[in-house]
Structure formats: structure tokens, C-alpha cells
């Protein structure tokens, strides 16, 4: 078993990896099936060392074959094993049939699943459906999944939870709720985003010891992002550094009643290392923000034309937190988009763009990062939220194609896309579903961009690195923040001390 890889594949690409391992490197499909069963049984023994009674559900394809192998190995190691066959055993063919015959030869029997079977098990192994599912789960398999999900014992899913689409992470009507999932040969992109985050439980991976060269011959569909790998961009500052060397972030937003959003984004920019942070908000909010966080240089401006001096001094502009969609917000957005500075566009800046307040030529201009949540993404693309969530990879790709720059589709398993590909952040937790979290993210990304630009770097690569690191830092901070007190009740400002720690890696 290995740690989660960084390269992610579609179901079709994983089948191609299988084919290459078999056709080009003299590995038989039965050997790979045996290795899959061995890897899953090893995980079972490690993760649940006290379990001795298991129920293994096997379908009619190779996923069921993996289940037969695991069941035989468990039986040979003195486990109490019940094997339930879903679908007629007479329809089994090839390697799955051979795996079942070896199981029968070892002294085990299989029972046809009826929905009325007794399940005297401490753990269930899901070997029902693999990556080949298209459309909703059929009746027999749906019933089996319902029975599995109704049991109060943990589930180990083989390759992916049955009923889950490996490419999108969406359930095909229903899916197994697993405590652990072990994915084989290629980590499927859909397992790290959307509904899959709920269904997969703890995710594990085994490459089944296939030759490494097969991965060099297949371009991945996406890449996994994590803070541990991206923190290399947070280099120590020289001892003679001054605040100008760390960039100047200008944040614009906080229309009437929404000053808090701008304050959170501004403080996040400070805690992420920006040397200077200026805020532009409504005049009535300036005194309150200045008194609450004096390190923020807060300006109350009512007219967009008064932005010129501040815009000229800024390294990066973040616009959107609490901006509102009235005339004030529209005028501010139009001014900063036309100025040509690197931008982070969030919240109401995106809603205004979706309403068509900007000329077409401005929609794709310059170095920029867009950070929509699914609702904002739906408005930007003229779709429903359900359509966005049904295939988040297609959605973020469409956003990038339409608006250019870097597009961050927030949510469980946040996606970061540029014109060359998609990254997936599998950190984060449900506690982040609270007001202000997106504002904090926009401040983090703006600060990271500003620091890189102030150090002499520029262009799309700076935006991409800032977006990827910012997303992972934000999610990792939330994971650390909930470790001792739990997810419920997490608020955006709880992240501030953790962010400061993470931007100073040891």
C-alpha cells in the first residue's frame, strides 16, 4: 500500500493502465486481481485488527472477483466469512469466475443475495460494482446497497464505493457509504470531489506493483494538490526585507451591512504575509474597521474614480467580498477590471460578471483568479447548481474556457483549473460551510500573489501557484482548526492563527 498519488485518472484511463500492464508487461489480469484482493485484505487487517467476522458482497464483474480473492484470503486466515453473490453466478466469466472457483476450492460457499439474508458480520466488504457503471444502479444492486447502508457496521469498498461514478464523484441514484475505500492502479479523479467525499470515507491506494513506466505513457486527467507539496513556494524572507518586498494588496468590498466580509479578507491577507493591505469600503464602515484592526489601511470611498491613487500603488487587487450588486459595486468592478492589475475576483464581483455588467472584452483580460462557489459558478455559466455539482470537472473546465485565467471551483474537493489542466484539493471539512470562509480564501490568494509579484515574478504561473497553494493552505488550516474542538461551530476567524503558522513552514 502506498500514500495517495498525485496523478488522477478517469475510469477509461485506468482501464488503459490495466491494459498496458497486461499486454505490454506480461502481467495477467488474474495476477492483478489477486494483488488487489491481497492489498484490500492487508488494509482490512491493519485498519480493523479486532474484526473476525466479515460479509463480502460480490457483483458480476472484476470488482466481484477482487471480493472473491479477499474472501478466500480471509477464510484461509481463520476469519468467519460470508460471501453474497449479487446477480446470477452462472453469468460470471473470465478472471472473476476463476477467482470464485478458487474460493470454492478453498472450502467456502457463496450465497445468492435475496435481501432477506442474515448478516452476522462486524464488517462488510463492498465488491459489487466497479468503474463501468453507466446510468442508475439496477434493482438487484440497489437492494444490496440499501442493505449494506442500513447495517451499523463499517464498510470497506474495493476500488470505489459501488454506485459512485468514478469520473464525476456523483452517486448513480444510490451508492455504498464506505468507512474506507482502497483504489487500485490509478486513483480515480471523481473520488476526491463532490458527493464522493461523503461516500468514500478514508481513501487508500495500491498500485498493485505494476511497472512504473505505464504511468509515463498516460497523461493524467487531473492532479491532486496538497499543502505539504506546495509549501515550497513559501521561502524564508531575507533578513534585510522590508514591507514593500512583500507586496501591497488592495481589497474592495463591504457595501452597506457587509463590512465583515471585507475585514475577514483583509486580515487573511495580512496573516498570509502581505506587507501592506489597503481596504476600500463605504465611508460608514471605515472607522469601525480601522479601530478593530489598525494594521489594515481602510479608506471610505463613494466614487470609483477616487480609486486611482490606491490602484496605482497596489500589487494585486481583490474585489468582491461584501461588494454588493448595486451601482457602487458595479462601478468599482468596472474600474478595477479596466486598470490591468492582477486580480482576484470573488463573491459579488462574480455575480456582477454573470449579470453582464462588463463589456465582453473585459471578461477574459489580464492575470486573474476567479473563486466561485457552485451557486456563483452556475450563474457564470447560465446553469443550475445541480448541473455544476453533477460534473464539477466539466464545470470548472467550462469556467476557465469562458473567462480565462485561473478558476477555483470551491466546495468539497475544491478544483483549480488553468488552460493546461485541473488540480484537486482533497483537504478540508464540513465545518468550512460557514459565512466568511470564501472571503478568507480570497485574501489568502491575493496575499500570495502579491508576495510573488513583489519578488519579481509575474504572469499566469504566479496566479496558478497562488491559487493552488492558497486553496490547500486554507483547507489544511481548517482541518487543523477542528482537530481539538470539532467541525460544528467553526468560524472563519478561527483560521487566522493557523494560517499564520502555515505560511511559516518549518
GROMACS .gro file of C-alpha atoms in nm, residues 82-287:
model
  206
   82UNK     CA    1  -1.998  -1.496   0.444
   83UNK     CA    2  -1.997  -1.435   0.069
   84UNK     CA    3  -2.306  -1.292  -0.101
   85UNK     CA    4  -2.335  -1.309  -0.478
   86UNK     CA    5  -2.548  -1.036  -0.639
   87UNK     CA    6  -2.665  -1.140  -0.982
   88UNK     CA    7  -2.664  -1.492  -1.120
   89UNK     CA    8  -2.337  -1.676  -1.061
   90UNK     CA    9  -2.387  -1.852  -1.396
   91UNK     CA   10  -2.319  -1.518  -1.567
   92UNK     CA   11  -1.968  -1.488  -1.421
   93UNK     CA   12  -1.690  -1.516  -1.679
   94UNK     CA   13  -1.315  -1.490  -1.713
   95UNK     CA   14  -1.098  -1.395  -1.418
   96UNK     CA   15  -1.390  -1.326  -1.184
   97UNK     CA   16  -1.523  -1.678  -1.247
   98UNK     CA   17  -1.177  -1.823  -1.187
   99UNK     CA   18  -1.150  -1.629  -0.860
  100UNK     CA   19  -1.484  -1.771  -0.748
  101UNK     CA   20  -1.375  -2.123  -0.836
  102UNK     CA   21  -1.060  -2.081  -0.627
  103UNK     CA   22  -1.277  -1.959  -0.341
  104UNK     CA   23  -1.500  -2.267  -0.369
  105UNK     CA   24  -1.190  -2.486  -0.384
  106UNK     CA   25  -1.074  -2.337  -0.054
  107UNK     CA   26  -1.391  -2.464   0.114
  108UNK     CA   27  -1.608  -2.151   0.107
  109UNK     CA   28  -1.952  -2.127  -0.049
  110UNK     CA   29  -2.137  -1.829  -0.191
  111UNK     CA   30  -2.497  -1.740  -0.117
  112UNK     CA   31  -2.723  -1.569  -0.367
  113UNK     CA   32  -2.828  -1.235  -0.221
  114UNK     CA   33  -3.203  -1.214  -0.168
  115UNK     CA   34  -3.248  -0.914   0.056
  116UNK     CA   35  -3.358  -1.144   0.338
  117UNK     CA   36  -3.015  -1.285   0.422
  118UNK     CA   37  -2.881  -1.273   0.775
  119UNK     CA   38  -2.564  -1.065   0.808
  120UNK     CA   39  -2.380  -1.175   1.123
  121UNK     CA   40  -2.080  -0.959   1.041
  122UNK     CA   41  -1.861  -0.699   1.210
  123UNK     CA   42  -1.752  -0.557   0.876
  124UNK     CA   43  -1.883  -0.558   0.518
  125UNK     CA   44  -1.666  -0.566   0.208
  126UNK     CA   45  -1.818  -0.399  -0.098
  127UNK     CA   46  -1.715  -0.571  -0.420
  128UNK     CA   47  -2.038  -0.511  -0.609
  129UNK     CA   48  -1.977  -0.255  -0.883
  130UNK     CA   49  -1.664  -0.105  -1.034
  131UNK     CA   50  -1.587   0.180  -1.272
  132UNK     CA   51  -1.801   0.053  -1.559
  133UNK     CA   52  -2.137   0.168  -1.423
  134UNK     CA   53  -2.347   0.387  -1.655
  135UNK     CA   54  -2.684   0.525  -1.555
  136UNK     CA   55  -2.868   0.450  -1.234
  137UNK     CA   56  -2.792   0.140  -1.031
  138UNK     CA   57  -3.014  -0.155  -1.130
  139UNK     CA   58  -3.275  -0.300  -0.894
  140UNK     CA   59  -3.079  -0.601  -0.761
  141UNK     CA   60  -2.771  -0.394  -0.686
  142UNK     CA   61  -2.978  -0.110  -0.541
  143UNK     CA   62  -3.133  -0.351  -0.292
  144UNK     CA   63  -2.793  -0.485  -0.192
  145UNK     CA   64  -2.659  -0.131  -0.143
  146UNK     CA   65  -2.961  -0.041   0.068
  147UNK     CA   66  -2.899  -0.343   0.291
  148UNK     CA   67  -2.529  -0.257   0.324
  149UNK     CA   68  -2.605   0.104   0.413
  150UNK     CA   69  -2.868   0.001   0.668
  151UNK     CA   70  -2.616  -0.205   0.865
  152UNK     CA   71  -2.443  -0.041   1.159
  153UNK     CA   72  -2.102  -0.189   1.080
  154UNK     CA   73  -1.818  -0.033   0.879
  155UNK     CA   74  -1.773  -0.096   0.506
  156UNK     CA   75  -1.453  -0.144   0.309
  157UNK     CA   76  -1.510  -0.056  -0.059
  158UNK     CA   77  -1.294  -0.216  -0.329
  159UNK     CA   78  -1.168   0.034  -0.590
  160UNK     CA   79  -1.463   0.269  -0.526
  161UNK     CA   80  -1.794   0.259  -0.339
  162UNK     CA   81  -2.047   0.075  -0.555
  163UNK     CA   82  -2.282   0.312  -0.735
  164UNK     CA   83  -2.035   0.600  -0.748
  165UNK     CA   84  -1.931   0.749  -1.081
  166UNK     CA   85  -1.550   0.731  -1.092
  167UNK     CA   86  -1.521   1.035  -1.320
  168UNK     CA   87  -1.758   1.281  -1.151
  169UNK     CA   88  -1.788   1.157  -0.793
  170UNK     CA   89  -2.169   1.158  -0.815
  171UNK     CA   90  -2.387   0.871  -0.697
  172UNK     CA   91  -2.576   0.691  -0.974
  173UNK     CA   92  -2.903   0.708  -0.784
  174UNK     CA   93  -2.753   0.537  -0.478
  175UNK     CA   94  -2.403   0.444  -0.357
  176UNK     CA   95  -2.242   0.247  -0.079
  177UNK     CA   96  -2.146   0.453   0.227
  178UNK     CA   97  -1.794   0.328   0.299
  179UNK     CA   98  -1.573   0.382   0.600
  180UNK     CA   99  -1.265   0.308   0.386
  181UNK     CA  100  -1.205   0.282   0.013
  182UNK     CA  101  -0.897   0.131  -0.148
  183UNK     CA  102  -0.842   0.236  -0.508
  184UNK     CA  103  -0.628   0.026  -0.742
  185UNK     CA  104  -0.366   0.104  -1.013
  186UNK     CA  105  -0.492   0.457  -1.091
  187UNK     CA  106  -0.653   0.690  -0.838
  188UNK     CA  107  -0.987   0.791  -0.990
  189UNK     CA  108  -1.042   1.166  -1.016
  190UNK     CA  109  -1.404   1.151  -0.901
  191UNK     CA  110  -1.317   1.004  -0.563
  192UNK     CA  111  -1.177   1.336  -0.438
  193UNK     CA  112  -1.461   1.579  -0.504
  194UNK     CA  113  -1.835   1.634  -0.473
  195UNK     CA  114  -2.052   1.360  -0.323
  196UNK     CA  115  -1.763   1.112  -0.330
  197UNK     CA  116  -1.605   1.286  -0.033
  198UNK     CA  117  -1.902   1.164   0.172
  199UNK     CA  118  -1.920   0.813   0.027
  200UNK     CA  119  -1.553   0.710   0.017
  201UNK     CA  120  -1.462   0.757   0.381
  202UNK     CA  121  -1.088   0.727   0.434
  203UNK     CA  122  -0.918   0.687   0.098
  204UNK     CA  123  -0.629   0.445   0.038
  205UNK     CA  124  -0.440   0.339  -0.273
  206UNK     CA  125  -0.241   0.045  -0.407
  207UNK     CA  126  -0.066   0.046  -0.744
  208UNK     CA  127  -0.060  -0.338  -0.734
  209UNK     CA  128   0.312  -0.320  -0.805
  210UNK     CA  129   0.261  -0.258  -1.176
  211UNK     CA  130   0.562  -0.126  -1.374
  212UNK     CA  131   0.603   0.248  -1.319
  213UNK     CA  132   0.658   0.306  -1.689
  214UNK     CA  133   0.287   0.261  -1.763
  215UNK     CA  134   0.217   0.590  -1.584
  216UNK     CA  135   0.463   0.781  -1.801
  217UNK     CA  136   0.269   0.675  -2.110
  218UNK     CA  137  -0.064   0.813  -1.990
  219UNK     CA  138  -0.140   1.183  -1.942
  220UNK     CA  139  -0.338   1.219  -1.618
  221UNK     CA  140  -0.686   1.369  -1.621
  222UNK     CA  141  -0.610   1.582  -1.315
  223UNK     CA  142  -0.360   1.620  -1.032
  224UNK     CA  143  -0.403   1.604  -0.658
  225UNK     CA  144  -0.294   1.916  -0.471
  226UNK     CA  145  -0.175   1.934  -0.111
  227UNK     CA  146  -0.014   2.182   0.123
  228UNK     CA  147   0.285   1.956   0.200
  229UNK     CA  148   0.394   1.966  -0.162
  230UNK     CA  149   0.308   2.330  -0.235
  231UNK     CA  150   0.458   2.493   0.074
  232UNK     CA  151   0.792   2.502  -0.111
  233UNK     CA  152   0.670   2.835  -0.253
  234UNK     CA  153   0.681   2.985   0.099
  235UNK     CA  154   1.052   3.061   0.103
  236UNK     CA  155   1.214   3.236   0.404
  237UNK     CA  156   1.250   3.609   0.363
  238UNK     CA  157   1.593   3.772   0.355
  239UNK     CA  158   1.695   3.935   0.682
  240UNK     CA  159   1.700   4.279   0.520
  241UNK     CA  160   1.344   4.252   0.381
  242UNK     CA  161   1.100   4.543   0.425
  243UNK     CA  162   0.723   4.561   0.387
  244UNK     CA  163   0.745   4.671   0.025
  245UNK     CA  164   0.915   4.342  -0.058
  246UNK     CA  165   0.603   4.152   0.048
  247UNK     CA  166   0.355   4.321  -0.184
  248UNK     CA  167   0.058   4.553  -0.140
  249UNK     CA  168  -0.291   4.401  -0.157
  250UNK     CA  169  -0.588   4.629  -0.225
  251UNK     CA  170  -0.926   4.478  -0.129
  252UNK     CA  171  -1.253   4.634  -0.242
  253UNK     CA  172  -1.594   4.548  -0.099
  254UNK     CA  173  -1.801   4.583   0.213
  255UNK     CA  174  -2.114   4.753   0.085
  256UNK     CA  175  -2.370   4.861   0.344
  257UNK     CA  176  -2.411   4.591   0.611
  258UNK     CA  177  -2.129   4.372   0.475
  259UNK     CA  178  -1.815   4.522   0.624
  260UNK     CA  179  -1.732   4.194   0.797
  261UNK     CA  180  -1.661   4.014   0.470
  262UNK     CA  181  -1.400   4.273   0.372
  263UNK     CA  182  -1.247   4.278   0.720
  264UNK     CA  183  -1.204   3.897   0.712
  265UNK     CA  184  -1.043   3.905   0.366
  266UNK     CA  185  -0.811   4.187   0.472
  267UNK     CA  186  -0.697   4.018   0.788
  268UNK     CA  187  -0.642   3.692   0.598
  269UNK     CA  188  -0.418   3.882   0.356
  270UNK     CA  189  -0.217   4.020   0.648
  271UNK     CA  190  -0.189   3.680   0.817
  272UNK     CA  191  -0.079   3.528   0.486
  273UNK     CA  192   0.221   3.758   0.470
  274UNK     CA  193   0.126   4.059   0.261
  275UNK     CA  194   0.344   4.356   0.354
  276UNK     CA  195   0.070   4.614   0.309
  277UNK     CA  196  -0.307   4.572   0.295
  278UNK     CA  197  -0.547   4.851   0.197
  279UNK     CA  198  -0.925   4.827   0.205
  280UNK     CA  199  -1.180   5.030   0.012
  281UNK     CA  200  -1.530   5.024   0.154
  282UNK     CA  201  -1.825   5.251   0.223
  283UNK     CA  202  -1.743   5.561   0.425
  284UNK     CA  203  -1.965   5.446   0.712
  285UNK     CA  204  -1.755   5.132   0.762
  286UNK     CA  205  -1.405   5.279   0.758
  287UNK     CA  206  -1.384   5.388   1.122
   0.00000   0.00000   0.00000
